C-alpha cells in the first residue's frame, strides 16, 4: 500500500470511528427478549444512490473524510461502525384485523440511536439489510423500487410538515432480489425515526401475558417521548392519551393533503406519532373518499376515508395492552381507557376542521364551516376534481388572480362548483383580513407539488430498468419545497393523464 493510500485509509478509519462514537444504545439495554442481536448481512457491491447531507448535519453525524464508497459500505451494513450494537426488534401486530403474535424486524436492523442537534434521540435503522430471527421465510432484503419510494415519500412528508420517518441514505447492493415479478435490483434504505416502537411492540408482550415487559416498555416510551406523563396522576393513562392525541393530529394531517397510507396495521403505527412504513402508500389525484391503492387491501379497510376509524381501532388495541398498568381493577382500567379512545373522534375532527379552514383561507370560526367544507368535497367528488390542484387554485381565486377559469376546468360540472364558490366568497368577505392575506396564508398549507404516483413510478422505472437515477434525484429536489411555485417544479404540478395513472401500489416485501 502506498503512503497516499495508507493516509486515505487512516482518514476513513478515523471518520468511521467518529461516526460510530455518536451512537447510543438505550433500546439494546432493555431485557434481551425485547430484541435479537444480529449483524447486517454483507452485500456484493454497495453503491451510494443518495445521501441526505442536510439530515446528517441535523443528526450531528460527522461524515467528514468519508467518500461515497465508504458511505455505501457503512449504510449497506458491510462495514460495522465501532461502538454500535445492531439489533432486530421484536413486535406483533394486527394485519388487516388478524392478529399475528410474532412479526418483528424481518428485514430491518437498528444500528442504534444518536442525539440530534436539538438533543432529541433518533433511531438509525438499515432496511433491507438481510435475514433476522424474525424473517420467517423472507430473504430480509429490499428491492430498489420500494427503497426509492420510501425515500421520496418520507422526505416529501417531512417537507409538507407532516411527522414522518426520514431517509438518510439509499444504497444499491449489486445483488438481485427475487419477487413475484422476477429478479429485481436490491437496495438498502437507512431510515431515521424518533423511535421504532410500535403499537405492535406492546402487543407482542401483552399477548404473552408479560405484564412486567409491558410496563418496562411503557416506562421507556414515557421517558423517551412523553416525559410530561411522568408527573401525571396516572402516567400510563396519560401515555395512552398522549399517543391518541398525536395520532389524531397525524391522521388529520394525512387527510388534509390526500395521503393514503395503505397498510395501517398495528405494527405500522409508531407510538411516537410519526408516519412509518411507506410500502403501498400514495397521494390521491381525483378526490374520492373510497380511494384505495394498496394491492393487498381488497376490501378497502384502509381506504382514504377509513383512515380515522382505522387509527381509532389501532389505539383501542394499544389501550388493551396498557390496562394492567392503568388500573389493577380491570373494570376501572377499561372505563378509563375507553374514555380516552372515545375522545379520539373529537380530537381528530378538531384538527381536521382546523386544517381545512386553513386550506380555505379562513382565520376565524363559524358554525356553518363544516357544511361549507363538506360541500366542496362533495362537489369535487361529483365533478372528478383533482384534490391537490383544486385547493392550490383556490389560493389564486381568493385574491382574484385568474383563479375562476382555472378552477372551472377542474370540474366535469363547473356550475356545481360556481354555486359552492358563491358561499365560500361570502364567507371570506366576513373575514377581517384582505384577500391577498388569505391567498398567502392558503399557499402555506396547500402544496403546489406532491409525490404523485405516476412521477414516483417513472423515477423507479428509470432507475430499475435503465440505471438512471436522475428522475429520482430531480423529483426529490422538487418535492423538498412543496409550497413554492417554481419553474423547476411547474412540470410536476400536473395531474396524470389517463394513460399515466397508477392505480395500484405494492408493499414491496
CSV table of C-alpha atoms in Angstrom, one decimal:
chain,number,residue,atom,x,y,z
A,1,UNK,CA,0.0,0.0,0.0
A,2,UNK,CA,1.4,3.4,-0.9
A,3,UNK,CA,1.7,6.2,1.6
A,4,UNK,CA,-1.2,8.1,-0.1
A,5,UNK,CA,-3.4,5.0,0.1
A,6,UNK,CA,-2.4,4.5,3.7
A,7,UNK,CA,-3.2,8.1,4.7
A,8,UNK,CA,-6.6,7.8,2.9
A,9,UNK,CA,-7.4,4.6,4.8
A,10,UNK,CA,-6.4,6.2,8.1
A,11,UNK,CA,-8.7,9.2,7.4
A,12,UNK,CA,-11.6,6.8,6.5
A,13,UNK,CA,-11.0,4.8,9.7
A,14,UNK,CA,-10.9,7.9,11.8
A,15,UNK,CA,-14.1,9.1,10.1
A,16,UNK,CA,-15.9,5.7,10.8
A,17,UNK,CA,-14.8,5.8,14.4
A,18,UNK,CA,-16.1,9.4,14.8
A,19,UNK,CA,-19.4,8.3,13.2
A,20,UNK,CA,-19.7,5.3,15.5
A,21,UNK,CA,-18.9,7.3,18.6
A,22,UNK,CA,-22.2,9.3,18.1
A,23,UNK,CA,-24.3,6.2,18.7
A,24,UNK,CA,-26.0,5.3,21.9
A,25,UNK,CA,-27.9,2.1,22.6
A,26,UNK,CA,-30.8,2.7,25.0
A,27,UNK,CA,-33.2,0.1,23.4
A,28,UNK,CA,-30.4,-2.5,23.4
A,29,UNK,CA,-30.1,-2.1,27.2
A,30,UNK,CA,-33.7,-3.3,27.7
A,31,UNK,CA,-34.2,-7.0,28.6
A,32,UNK,CA,-32.9,-9.4,25.9
A,33,UNK,CA,-36.3,-10.7,24.9
A,34,UNK,CA,-37.2,-7.2,23.6
A,35,UNK,CA,-34.9,-7.8,20.6
A,36,UNK,CA,-32.4,-10.1,18.9
A,37,UNK,CA,-28.8,-9.2,18.5
A,38,UNK,CA,-27.9,-9.6,14.8
A,39,UNK,CA,-25.5,-8.1,12.3
A,40,UNK,CA,-26.4,-7.0,8.8
A,41,UNK,CA,-25.6,-9.4,6.0
A,42,UNK,CA,-22.9,-8.3,3.6
A,43,UNK,CA,-23.8,-7.4,0.1
A,44,UNK,CA,-21.8,-7.8,-3.1
A,45,UNK,CA,-21.1,-4.4,-4.4
A,46,UNK,CA,-22.7,-1.5,-2.5
A,47,UNK,CA,-23.0,1.8,-4.4
A,48,UNK,CA,-24.3,5.0,-2.9
A,49,UNK,CA,-27.5,6.2,-4.7
A,50,UNK,CA,-28.4,9.1,-2.4
A,51,UNK,CA,-27.1,10.6,0.9
A,52,UNK,CA,-29.1,13.1,2.8
A,53,UNK,CA,-26.3,15.5,3.9
A,54,UNK,CA,-28.8,18.0,5.4
A,55,UNK,CA,-30.3,15.3,7.6
A,56,UNK,CA,-26.9,14.0,8.6
A,57,UNK,CA,-26.0,17.5,9.7
A,58,UNK,CA,-29.2,17.8,11.7
A,59,UNK,CA,-28.4,14.5,13.4
A,60,UNK,CA,-24.9,15.7,14.3
A,61,UNK,CA,-23.3,13.0,12.2
A,62,UNK,CA,-19.7,13.9,11.3
A,63,UNK,CA,-19.1,12.3,7.9
A,64,UNK,CA,-16.0,14.4,7.1
A,65,UNK,CA,-13.4,12.3,5.3
A,66,UNK,CA,-15.9,9.6,4.3
A,67,UNK,CA,-16.2,9.3,0.5
A,68,UNK,CA,-19.2,7.8,-1.3
A,69,UNK,CA,-17.7,4.4,-1.4
A,70,UNK,CA,-17.1,4.4,2.3
A,71,UNK,CA,-20.6,5.7,3.0
A,72,UNK,CA,-22.0,2.9,0.8
A,73,UNK,CA,-20.1,0.4,2.8
A,74,UNK,CA,-21.4,1.8,6.1
A,75,UNK,CA,-25.0,2.2,5.1
A,76,UNK,CA,-25.3,-1.1,3.3
A,77,UNK,CA,-24.2,-2.8,6.5
A,78,UNK,CA,-20.9,-4.1,5.1
A,79,UNK,CA,-18.8,-2.0,7.4
A,80,UNK,CA,-19.5,-2.1,11.1
A,81,UNK,CA,-19.4,1.2,13.0
A,82,UNK,CA,-17.3,1.0,16.2
A,83,UNK,CA,-19.4,1.2,19.3
A,84,UNK,CA,-22.7,0.1,17.6
A,85,UNK,CA,-24.7,-2.9,18.7
A,86,UNK,CA,-27.1,-3.8,15.9
A,87,UNK,CA,-30.4,-5.4,16.9
A,88,UNK,CA,-33.7,-6.6,15.3
A,89,UNK,CA,-36.7,-5.5,17.4
A,90,UNK,CA,-39.5,-7.9,18.4
A,91,UNK,CA,-43.1,-7.0,17.8
A,92,UNK,CA,-46.5,-8.5,16.9
A,93,UNK,CA,-49.5,-6.9,15.2
A,94,UNK,CA,-52.9,-7.0,13.7
A,95,UNK,CA,-52.6,-7.3,10.0
A,96,UNK,CA,-55.9,-6.3,8.3
A,97,UNK,CA,-57.6,-7.2,11.5
A,98,UNK,CA,-56.0,-10.6,12.1
A,99,UNK,CA,-53.6,-10.9,15.0
A,100,UNK,CA,-50.1,-12.3,14.3
A,101,UNK,CA,-48.3,-12.9,17.6
A,102,UNK,CA,-44.8,-12.6,16.2
A,103,UNK,CA,-43.6,-10.4,13.4
A,104,UNK,CA,-40.6,-8.3,14.3
A,105,UNK,CA,-37.9,-6.7,12.2
A,106,UNK,CA,-37.7,-9.3,9.4
A,107,UNK,CA,-35.5,-7.2,7.1
A,108,UNK,CA,-34.5,-4.2,9.3
A,109,UNK,CA,-31.7,-3.8,11.7
A,110,UNK,CA,-31.5,-1.0,14.2
A,111,UNK,CA,-27.9,0.3,14.4
A,112,UNK,CA,-28.7,2.4,17.4
A,113,UNK,CA,-29.6,6.0,18.3
A,114,UNK,CA,-28.0,9.4,18.1
A,115,UNK,CA,-28.8,12.7,19.8
A,116,UNK,CA,-29.5,15.3,17.2
A,117,UNK,CA,-28.6,18.9,17.4
A,118,UNK,CA,-31.8,19.6,19.4
A,119,UNK,CA,-30.9,16.9,21.9
A,120,UNK,CA,-33.6,14.5,20.7
A,121,UNK,CA,-32.9,10.8,20.4
A,122,UNK,CA,-33.3,9.5,16.9
A,123,UNK,CA,-33.1,5.8,15.7
A,124,UNK,CA,-31.0,4.9,12.7
A,125,UNK,CA,-32.1,1.7,11.1
A,126,UNK,CA,-31.0,-0.2,8.0
A,127,UNK,CA,-33.9,-1.6,6.0
A,128,UNK,CA,-33.3,-4.4,3.6
A,129,UNK,CA,-30.1,-5.5,5.4
A,130,UNK,CA,-30.7,-9.3,5.5
A,131,UNK,CA,-32.3,-12.0,7.5
A,132,UNK,CA,-33.0,-11.7,11.2
A,133,UNK,CA,-34.6,-14.2,13.6
A,134,UNK,CA,-38.0,-12.6,12.7
A,135,UNK,CA,-37.7,-13.1,8.9
A,136,UNK,CA,-39.7,-16.3,8.8
A,137,UNK,CA,-39.5,-17.4,5.1
A,138,UNK,CA,-38.4,-14.0,3.8
A,139,UNK,CA,-34.9,-13.1,2.5
A,140,UNK,CA,-34.6,-10.0,4.6
A,141,UNK,CA,-33.8,-7.9,1.5
A,142,UNK,CA,-35.4,-5.0,-0.2
A,143,UNK,CA,-35.9,-4.3,-3.9
A,144,UNK,CA,-34.7,-1.0,-5.3
A,145,UNK,CA,-38.2,0.3,-6.2
A,146,UNK,CA,-39.6,0.2,-2.7
A,147,UNK,CA,-36.5,1.8,-1.3
A,148,UNK,CA,-36.7,4.7,-3.7
A,149,UNK,CA,-40.5,5.1,-3.0
A,150,UNK,CA,-39.9,5.3,0.7
A,151,UNK,CA,-37.0,7.7,0.3
A,152,UNK,CA,-39.1,10.0,-1.9
A,153,UNK,CA,-42.3,9.9,0.1
A,154,UNK,CA,-40.8,10.1,3.6
A,155,UNK,CA,-38.8,13.1,2.7
A,156,UNK,CA,-41.8,14.7,0.9
A,157,UNK,CA,-43.9,14.2,4.0
A,158,UNK,CA,-41.3,15.9,6.1
A,159,UNK,CA,-41.2,18.8,3.7
A,160,UNK,CA,-45.0,19.0,3.9
A,161,UNK,CA,-44.7,19.4,7.7
A,162,UNK,CA,-46.2,16.0,8.5
A,163,UNK,CA,-44.4,13.9,11.2
A,164,UNK,CA,-42.6,11.0,9.4
A,165,UNK,CA,-39.6,8.9,9.5
A,166,UNK,CA,-36.8,10.3,7.4
A,167,UNK,CA,-34.4,8.9,4.7
A,168,UNK,CA,-30.7,9.3,5.4
A,169,UNK,CA,-29.2,7.1,2.6
A,170,UNK,CA,-30.1,4.7,-0.2
A,171,UNK,CA,-27.6,2.2,-1.4
A,172,UNK,CA,-27.7,-0.2,-4.3
A,173,UNK,CA,-26.4,-3.7,-3.2
A,174,UNK,CA,-25.2,-5.0,-6.6
A,175,UNK,CA,-27.3,-8.1,-5.9
A,176,UNK,CA,-30.7,-9.3,-7.2
A,177,UNK,CA,-33.7,-10.0,-5.0
A,178,UNK,CA,-36.4,-12.3,-6.3
A,179,UNK,CA,-40.1,-11.4,-6.1
A,180,UNK,CA,-43.3,-12.4,-8.0
A,181,UNK,CA,-42.2,-10.2,-10.9
A,182,UNK,CA,-38.8,-11.9,-11.1
A,183,UNK,CA,-35.3,-10.7,-10.4
A,184,UNK,CA,-35.1,-7.1,-9.3
A,185,UNK,CA,-32.1,-5.0,-8.2
A,186,UNK,CA,-31.6,-4.9,-4.5
A,187,UNK,CA,-31.1,-1.8,-2.2
A,188,UNK,CA,-30.8,-0.8,1.4
A,189,UNK,CA,-32.5,2.2,2.9
A,190,UNK,CA,-31.2,3.9,6.0
A,191,UNK,CA,-34.2,5.2,7.9
A,192,UNK,CA,-34.3,7.7,10.8
A,193,UNK,CA,-37.1,7.7,13.3
A,194,UNK,CA,-38.0,9.3,16.7
A,195,UNK,CA,-38.1,5.6,17.6
A,196,UNK,CA,-39.3,2.3,16.1
A,197,UNK,CA,-41.6,1.3,19.0
A,198,UNK,CA,-45.0,0.4,17.6
A,199,UNK,CA,-48.4,-0.5,18.9
A,200,UNK,CA,-47.4,-4.0,17.8
A,201,UNK,CA,-44.4,-3.9,20.1
A,202,UNK,CA,-46.7,-3.6,23.1
A,203,UNK,CA,-48.9,-6.3,21.7
A,204,UNK,CA,-46.0,-8.7,21.5
A,205,UNK,CA,-45.6,-8.7,25.3
A,206,UNK,CA,-49.3,-8.3,26.2
A,207,UNK,CA,-50.1,-11.4,24.1
A,208,UNK,CA,-47.6,-13.4,26.1
A,209,UNK,CA,-49.1,-12.2,29.4
A,210,UNK,CA,-45.7,-10.5,30.2
A,211,UNK,CA,-47.1,-7.5,32.2
A,212,UNK,CA,-43.7,-6.6,33.5
A,213,UNK,CA,-42.3,-6.2,30.0
A,214,UNK,CA,-45.4,-4.1,29.0
A,215,UNK,CA,-44.7,-1.8,32.0
A,216,UNK,CA,-41.0,-1.7,31.2
A,217,UNK,CA,-41.7,-0.7,27.6
A,218,UNK,CA,-44.3,1.9,28.7
A,219,UNK,CA,-41.7,3.4,31.0
A,220,UNK,CA,-39.2,3.5,28.2
A,221,UNK,CA,-41.7,5.3,25.8
A,222,UNK,CA,-42.7,7.8,28.5
A,223,UNK,CA,-39.1,8.6,29.2
A,224,UNK,CA,-38.2,8.9,25.5
A,225,UNK,CA,-41.3,10.6,24.0
A,226,UNK,CA,-43.7,11.7,26.7
A,227,UNK,CA,-41.7,12.9,29.7
A,228,UNK,CA,-44.6,15.2,30.8
A,229,UNK,CA,-46.6,12.0,31.6
A,230,UNK,CA,-44.3,11.1,34.4
A,231,UNK,CA,-45.8,13.8,36.6
A,232,UNK,CA,-49.4,12.9,35.8
A,233,UNK,CA,-51.6,11.3,38.5
A,234,UNK,CA,-51.8,8.2,36.2
A,235,UNK,CA,-48.7,8.1,33.9
A,236,UNK,CA,-49.9,5.2,31.9
A,237,UNK,CA,-53.3,6.6,31.2
A,238,UNK,CA,-51.6,9.9,30.2
A,239,UNK,CA,-49.3,7.9,27.9
A,240,UNK,CA,-52.4,6.5,26.2
A,241,UNK,CA,-54.0,9.9,25.9
A,242,UNK,CA,-50.8,11.5,24.5
A,243,UNK,CA,-50.4,8.8,21.9
A,244,UNK,CA,-54.0,9.2,21.0
A,245,UNK,CA,-53.7,13.0,20.6
A,246,UNK,CA,-50.6,12.7,18.4
A,247,UNK,CA,-52.3,10.1,16.2
A,248,UNK,CA,-55.4,12.3,15.8
A,249,UNK,CA,-53.2,15.2,14.6
A,250,UNK,CA,-51.2,12.9,12.3
A,251,UNK,CA,-54.2,11.3,10.6
A,252,UNK,CA,-55.8,14.7,10.2
A,253,UNK,CA,-52.6,15.9,8.5
A,254,UNK,CA,-52.7,12.9,6.2
A,255,UNK,CA,-56.3,13.6,5.2
A,256,UNK,CA,-55.7,17.3,4.5
A,257,UNK,CA,-53.1,16.5,1.8
A,258,UNK,CA,-54.9,13.5,0.4
A,259,UNK,CA,-52.4,10.9,1.7
A,260,UNK,CA,-53.4,7.2,1.9
A,261,UNK,CA,-51.1,5.1,4.0
A,262,UNK,CA,-52.3,1.8,2.6
A,263,UNK,CA,-51.4,-0.6,5.4
A,264,UNK,CA,-52.5,0.8,8.8
A,265,UNK,CA,-51.8,-2.4,10.7
A,266,UNK,CA,-51.0,-2.1,14.4
A,267,UNK,CA,-47.3,-3.0,13.6
A,268,UNK,CA,-47.2,0.1,11.3
A,269,UNK,CA,-48.4,2.6,13.9
A,270,UNK,CA,-45.5,4.2,15.7
A,271,UNK,CA,-46.3,5.4,19.3
A,272,UNK,CA,-44.1,8.4,18.7
A,273,UNK,CA,-46.8,9.8,16.3
A,274,UNK,CA,-44.7,9.6,13.1
A,275,UNK,CA,-45.8,8.2,9.8
A,276,UNK,CA,-43.9,4.9,9.4
A,277,UNK,CA,-43.6,2.3,6.6
A,278,UNK,CA,-44.4,3.7,3.2
A,279,UNK,CA,-44.9,0.5,1.2
A,280,UNK,CA,-48.2,0.8,-0.8
A,281,UNK,CA,-48.8,4.5,0.2
A,282,UNK,CA,-50.0,7.0,-2.4
A,283,UNK,CA,-51.5,10.5,-2.7
A,284,UNK,CA,-54.9,10.9,-4.3
A,285,UNK,CA,-55.3,12.5,-7.6
A,286,UNK,CA,-59.0,12.8,-8.3
A,287,UNK,CA,-60.9,13.2,-5.0
A,288,UNK,CA,-62.8,10.1,-3.9
A,289,UNK,CA,-63.1,9.1,-0.3
A,290,UNK,CA,-63.2,5.4,-1.2
A,291,UNK,CA,-59.8,5.6,-2.9
A,292,UNK,CA,-57.6,2.6,-2.3
A,293,UNK,CA,-54.2,2.0,-4.0
A,294,UNK,CA,-52.8,-0.9,-2.0
A,295,UNK,CA,-52.8,-4.2,-4.0
A,296,UNK,CA,-53.4,-6.2,-0.8
A,297,UNK,CA,-56.3,-4.0,0.6
A,298,UNK,CA,-59.0,-5.9,-1.3
A,299,UNK,CA,-61.9,-4.8,1.0
A,300,UNK,CA,-60.9,-1.2,1.3
A,301,UNK,CA,-60.2,-1.5,5.0
A,302,UNK,CA,-57.6,1.3,4.8
A,303,UNK,CA,-59.3,3.5,2.1
A,304,UNK,CA,-58.8,7.2,2.4
A,305,UNK,CA,-62.0,7.9,4.3
A,306,UNK,CA,-61.5,4.9,6.6
A,307,UNK,CA,-58.2,6.0,8.0
A,308,UNK,CA,-59.5,7.8,11.1
A,309,UNK,CA,-61.6,4.8,12.1
A,310,UNK,CA,-58.6,2.5,11.5
A,311,UNK,CA,-56.4,4.7,13.7
A,312,UNK,CA,-59.0,4.6,16.5
A,313,UNK,CA,-59.2,0.8,16.2
A,314,UNK,CA,-55.5,0.5,16.5
A,315,UNK,CA,-55.5,2.8,19.5
A,316,UNK,CA,-58.1,0.6,21.2
A,317,UNK,CA,-55.7,-2.4,20.7
A,318,UNK,CA,-52.9,-0.2,22.3
A,319,UNK,CA,-55.2,0.6,25.2
A,320,UNK,CA,-55.8,-3.1,25.8
A,321,UNK,CA,-52.1,-3.7,26.3
A,322,UNK,CA,-51.9,-1.0,29.0
A,323,UNK,CA,-54.9,-2.0,31.1
A,324,UNK,CA,-53.0,-3.7,33.9
A,325,UNK,CA,-50.7,-0.6,34.1
A,326,UNK,CA,-53.6,1.9,34.1
A,327,UNK,CA,-55.5,0.3,37.0
A,328,UNK,CA,-55.2,-3.1,38.7
A,329,UNK,CA,-59.0,-3.2,38.8
A,330,UNK,CA,-60.0,-4.3,35.2
A,331,UNK,CA,-63.4,-2.6,35.2
A,332,UNK,CA,-61.8,0.6,36.3
A,333,UNK,CA,-59.0,0.3,33.7
A,334,UNK,CA,-61.5,-0.4,30.9
A,335,UNK,CA,-63.6,2.6,31.9
A,336,UNK,CA,-60.6,5.0,31.9
A,337,UNK,CA,-59.1,3.7,28.7
A,338,UNK,CA,-62.4,3.8,26.9
A,339,UNK,CA,-62.9,7.4,27.7
A,340,UNK,CA,-59.6,8.2,26.1
A,341,UNK,CA,-60.2,6.1,22.9
A,342,UNK,CA,-63.7,7.6,22.6
A,343,UNK,CA,-62.2,11.1,22.6
A,344,UNK,CA,-60.2,10.3,19.5
A,345,UNK,CA,-63.1,11.3,17.2
A,346,UNK,CA,-63.4,14.7,18.8
A,347,UNK,CA,-59.6,15.3,18.7
A,348,UNK,CA,-59.4,14.2,15.0
A,349,UNK,CA,-62.4,16.3,14.0
A,350,UNK,CA,-60.9,19.4,15.6
A,351,UNK,CA,-57.6,19.0,13.8
A,352,UNK,CA,-59.2,18.1,10.5
A,353,UNK,CA,-61.6,21.1,10.7
A,354,UNK,CA,-58.8,23.5,11.7
A,355,UNK,CA,-56.7,22.2,8.8
A,356,UNK,CA,-59.5,22.5,6.3
A,357,UNK,CA,-60.3,26.1,7.5
A,358,UNK,CA,-56.7,27.0,6.8
A,359,UNK,CA,-56.9,25.4,3.3
A,360,UNK,CA,-59.8,27.6,2.5
A,361,UNK,CA,-58.2,30.8,3.9
A,362,UNK,CA,-60.4,31.1,7.0
A,363,UNK,CA,-58.8,32.7,10.0
A,364,UNK,CA,-62.0,32.7,12.2
A,365,UNK,CA,-64.5,30.1,13.0
A,366,UNK,CA,-68.2,30.0,12.1
A,367,UNK,CA,-70.8,27.3,12.9
A,368,UNK,CA,-71.5,26.7,9.2
A,369,UNK,CA,-67.9,25.9,8.3
A,370,UNK,CA,-68.2,22.1,8.4
A,371,UNK,CA,-71.1,22.3,5.9
A,372,UNK,CA,-69.1,24.6,3.6
A,373,UNK,CA,-66.1,22.3,3.7
A,374,UNK,CA,-68.2,19.1,3.1
A,375,UNK,CA,-70.0,20.9,0.3
A,376,UNK,CA,-66.7,21.5,-1.5
A,377,UNK,CA,-65.6,17.9,-1.1
A,378,UNK,CA,-68.9,16.6,-2.4
A,379,UNK,CA,-68.7,18.9,-5.4
A,380,UNK,CA,-65.1,17.7,-6.0
A,381,UNK,CA,-66.2,14.1,-5.9
A,382,UNK,CA,-69.1,14.6,-8.3
A,383,UNK,CA,-67.0,16.7,-10.6
A,384,UNK,CA,-64.0,14.4,-10.7
A,385,UNK,CA,-61.7,17.2,-9.5
A,386,UNK,CA,-58.1,16.8,-8.6
A,387,UNK,CA,-57.6,17.1,-4.8
A,388,UNK,CA,-54.3,19.0,-4.7
A,389,UNK,CA,-54.9,21.2,-7.7
A,390,UNK,CA,-58.3,22.3,-6.6
A,391,UNK,CA,-57.0,23.6,-3.3
A,392,UNK,CA,-53.9,25.2,-4.8
A,393,UNK,CA,-56.0,27.0,-7.4
A,394,UNK,CA,-58.4,28.3,-4.7
A,395,UNK,CA,-55.4,30.3,-3.5
A,396,UNK,CA,-55.4,32.4,-6.7
A,397,UNK,CA,-59.2,32.6,-6.6
A,398,UNK,CA,-59.0,34.0,-3.1
A,399,UNK,CA,-57.1,37.1,-4.4
A,400,UNK,CA,-59.0,37.2,-7.7
A,401,UNK,CA,-56.0,36.4,-9.9
A,402,UNK,CA,-57.2,34.3,-12.8
A,403,UNK,CA,-58.5,31.7,-10.4
A,404,UNK,CA,-62.0,31.0,-11.5
A,405,UNK,CA,-61.4,29.9,-15.0
A,406,UNK,CA,-58.6,27.6,-13.9
A,407,UNK,CA,-60.9,26.1,-11.3
A,408,UNK,CA,-63.8,25.6,-13.7
A,409,UNK,CA,-61.7,23.3,-15.8
A,410,UNK,CA,-61.1,21.1,-12.8
A,411,UNK,CA,-64.8,20.1,-12.7
A,412,UNK,CA,-66.9,18.0,-15.0
A,413,UNK,CA,-69.8,20.2,-13.9
A,414,UNK,CA,-68.4,23.7,-13.3
A,415,UNK,CA,-71.9,25.0,-12.4
A,416,UNK,CA,-71.8,23.0,-9.2
A,417,UNK,CA,-68.5,24.5,-8.3
A,418,UNK,CA,-69.6,28.0,-9.1
A,419,UNK,CA,-72.6,27.6,-6.8
A,420,UNK,CA,-70.4,26.4,-4.0
A,421,UNK,CA,-67.9,29.2,-4.7
A,422,UNK,CA,-70.6,31.9,-4.0
A,423,UNK,CA,-71.0,30.6,-0.5
A,424,UNK,CA,-67.2,30.5,0.0
A,425,UNK,CA,-66.7,34.0,-1.2
A,426,UNK,CA,-69.4,35.3,1.1
A,427,UNK,CA,-67.7,33.5,3.9
A,428,UNK,CA,-64.3,35.1,3.0
A,429,UNK,CA,-66.0,38.5,2.9
A,430,UNK,CA,-66.8,38.1,6.6
A,431,UNK,CA,-63.1,37.6,7.5
A,432,UNK,CA,-61.2,40.6,8.8
A,433,UNK,CA,-58.2,40.2,6.5
A,434,UNK,CA,-58.0,41.3,2.9
A,435,UNK,CA,-58.0,38.7,0.1
A,436,UNK,CA,-54.2,38.9,-0.6
A,437,UNK,CA,-53.6,37.8,3.0
A,438,UNK,CA,-55.9,34.9,2.6
A,439,UNK,CA,-54.2,33.7,-0.5
A,440,UNK,CA,-50.7,34.0,1.1
A,441,UNK,CA,-52.0,32.1,4.1
A,442,UNK,CA,-53.5,29.4,1.9
A,443,UNK,CA,-50.3,28.9,-0.1
A,444,UNK,CA,-48.6,27.9,3.1
A,445,UNK,CA,-50.8,24.9,3.6
A,446,UNK,CA,-52.0,23.9,0.1
A,447,UNK,CA,-49.0,22.3,-1.7
A,448,UNK,CA,-48.2,23.0,-5.3
A,449,UNK,CA,-46.5,19.7,-5.7
A,450,UNK,CA,-47.0,16.3,-4.0
A,451,UNK,CA,-45.4,12.9,-4.7
A,452,UNK,CA,-47.8,11.9,-7.4
A,453,UNK,CA,-47.9,8.2,-8.1
A,454,UNK,CA,-47.1,8.4,-11.8
A,455,UNK,CA,-44.0,10.6,-11.1
A,456,UNK,CA,-42.7,8.1,-8.5
A,457,UNK,CA,-43.3,5.2,-10.8
A,458,UNK,CA,-41.5,7.0,-13.6
A,459,UNK,CA,-38.5,7.6,-11.4
A,460,UNK,CA,-38.5,3.9,-10.2
A,461,UNK,CA,-38.8,2.6,-13.8
A,462,UNK,CA,-35.8,4.8,-14.9
A,463,UNK,CA,-33.7,3.5,-12.0
A,464,UNK,CA,-34.7,-0.1,-12.2
A,465,UNK,CA,-34.8,-0.6,-16.0
A,466,UNK,CA,-32.1,1.8,-17.1
A,467,UNK,CA,-29.9,2.5,-14.1
A,468,UNK,CA,-30.9,6.2,-14.4
A,469,UNK,CA,-31.3,8.0,-11.1
A,470,UNK,CA,-31.7,11.5,-12.5
A,471,UNK,CA,-35.5,11.4,-12.4
A,472,UNK,CA,-35.3,10.2,-8.7
A,473,UNK,CA,-32.9,13.0,-7.8
A,474,UNK,CA,-34.9,15.7,-9.6
A,475,UNK,CA,-38.2,14.5,-8.0
A,476,UNK,CA,-36.7,14.5,-4.6
A,477,UNK,CA,-35.4,18.1,-5.1
A,478,UNK,CA,-38.7,19.4,-6.4
A,479,UNK,CA,-40.6,17.8,-3.5
A,480,UNK,CA,-38.3,19.4,-0.9
A,481,UNK,CA,-40.2,22.7,-1.5
A,482,UNK,CA,-43.8,21.7,-1.9
A,483,UNK,CA,-45.4,25.0,-1.1
A,484,UNK,CA,-43.4,27.1,-3.6
A,485,UNK,CA,-44.3,27.9,-7.2
A,486,UNK,CA,-41.2,27.5,-9.3
A,487,UNK,CA,-40.1,27.0,-12.9
A,488,UNK,CA,-38.4,23.7,-11.9
A,489,UNK,CA,-41.5,22.4,-10.2
A,490,UNK,CA,-44.0,23.5,-12.7
A,491,UNK,CA,-44.0,20.3,-14.7
A,492,UNK,CA,-44.6,18.3,-11.5
A,493,UNK,CA,-47.8,20.0,-10.5
A,494,UNK,CA,-50.0,18.5,-13.2
A,495,UNK,CA,-52.3,15.6,-12.6
A,496,UNK,CA,-51.6,12.4,-14.5
A,497,UNK,CA,-53.0,11.9,-18.0
A,498,UNK,CA,-55.4,9.0,-18.2
A,499,UNK,CA,-52.7,6.8,-19.7
A,500,UNK,CA,-50.3,7.8,-16.9
A,501,UNK,CA,-52.5,6.9,-13.9
A,502,UNK,CA,-51.0,4.4,-11.5
A,503,UNK,CA,-54.0,2.7,-9.8
A,504,UNK,CA,-52.2,0.1,-7.7
A,505,UNK,CA,-49.2,0.1,-5.3
A,506,UNK,CA,-47.4,-2.8,-3.7
A,507,UNK,CA,-46.0,-3.3,-0.2
A,508,UNK,CA,-42.5,-4.2,-1.6
A,509,UNK,CA,-41.7,-7.0,0.8
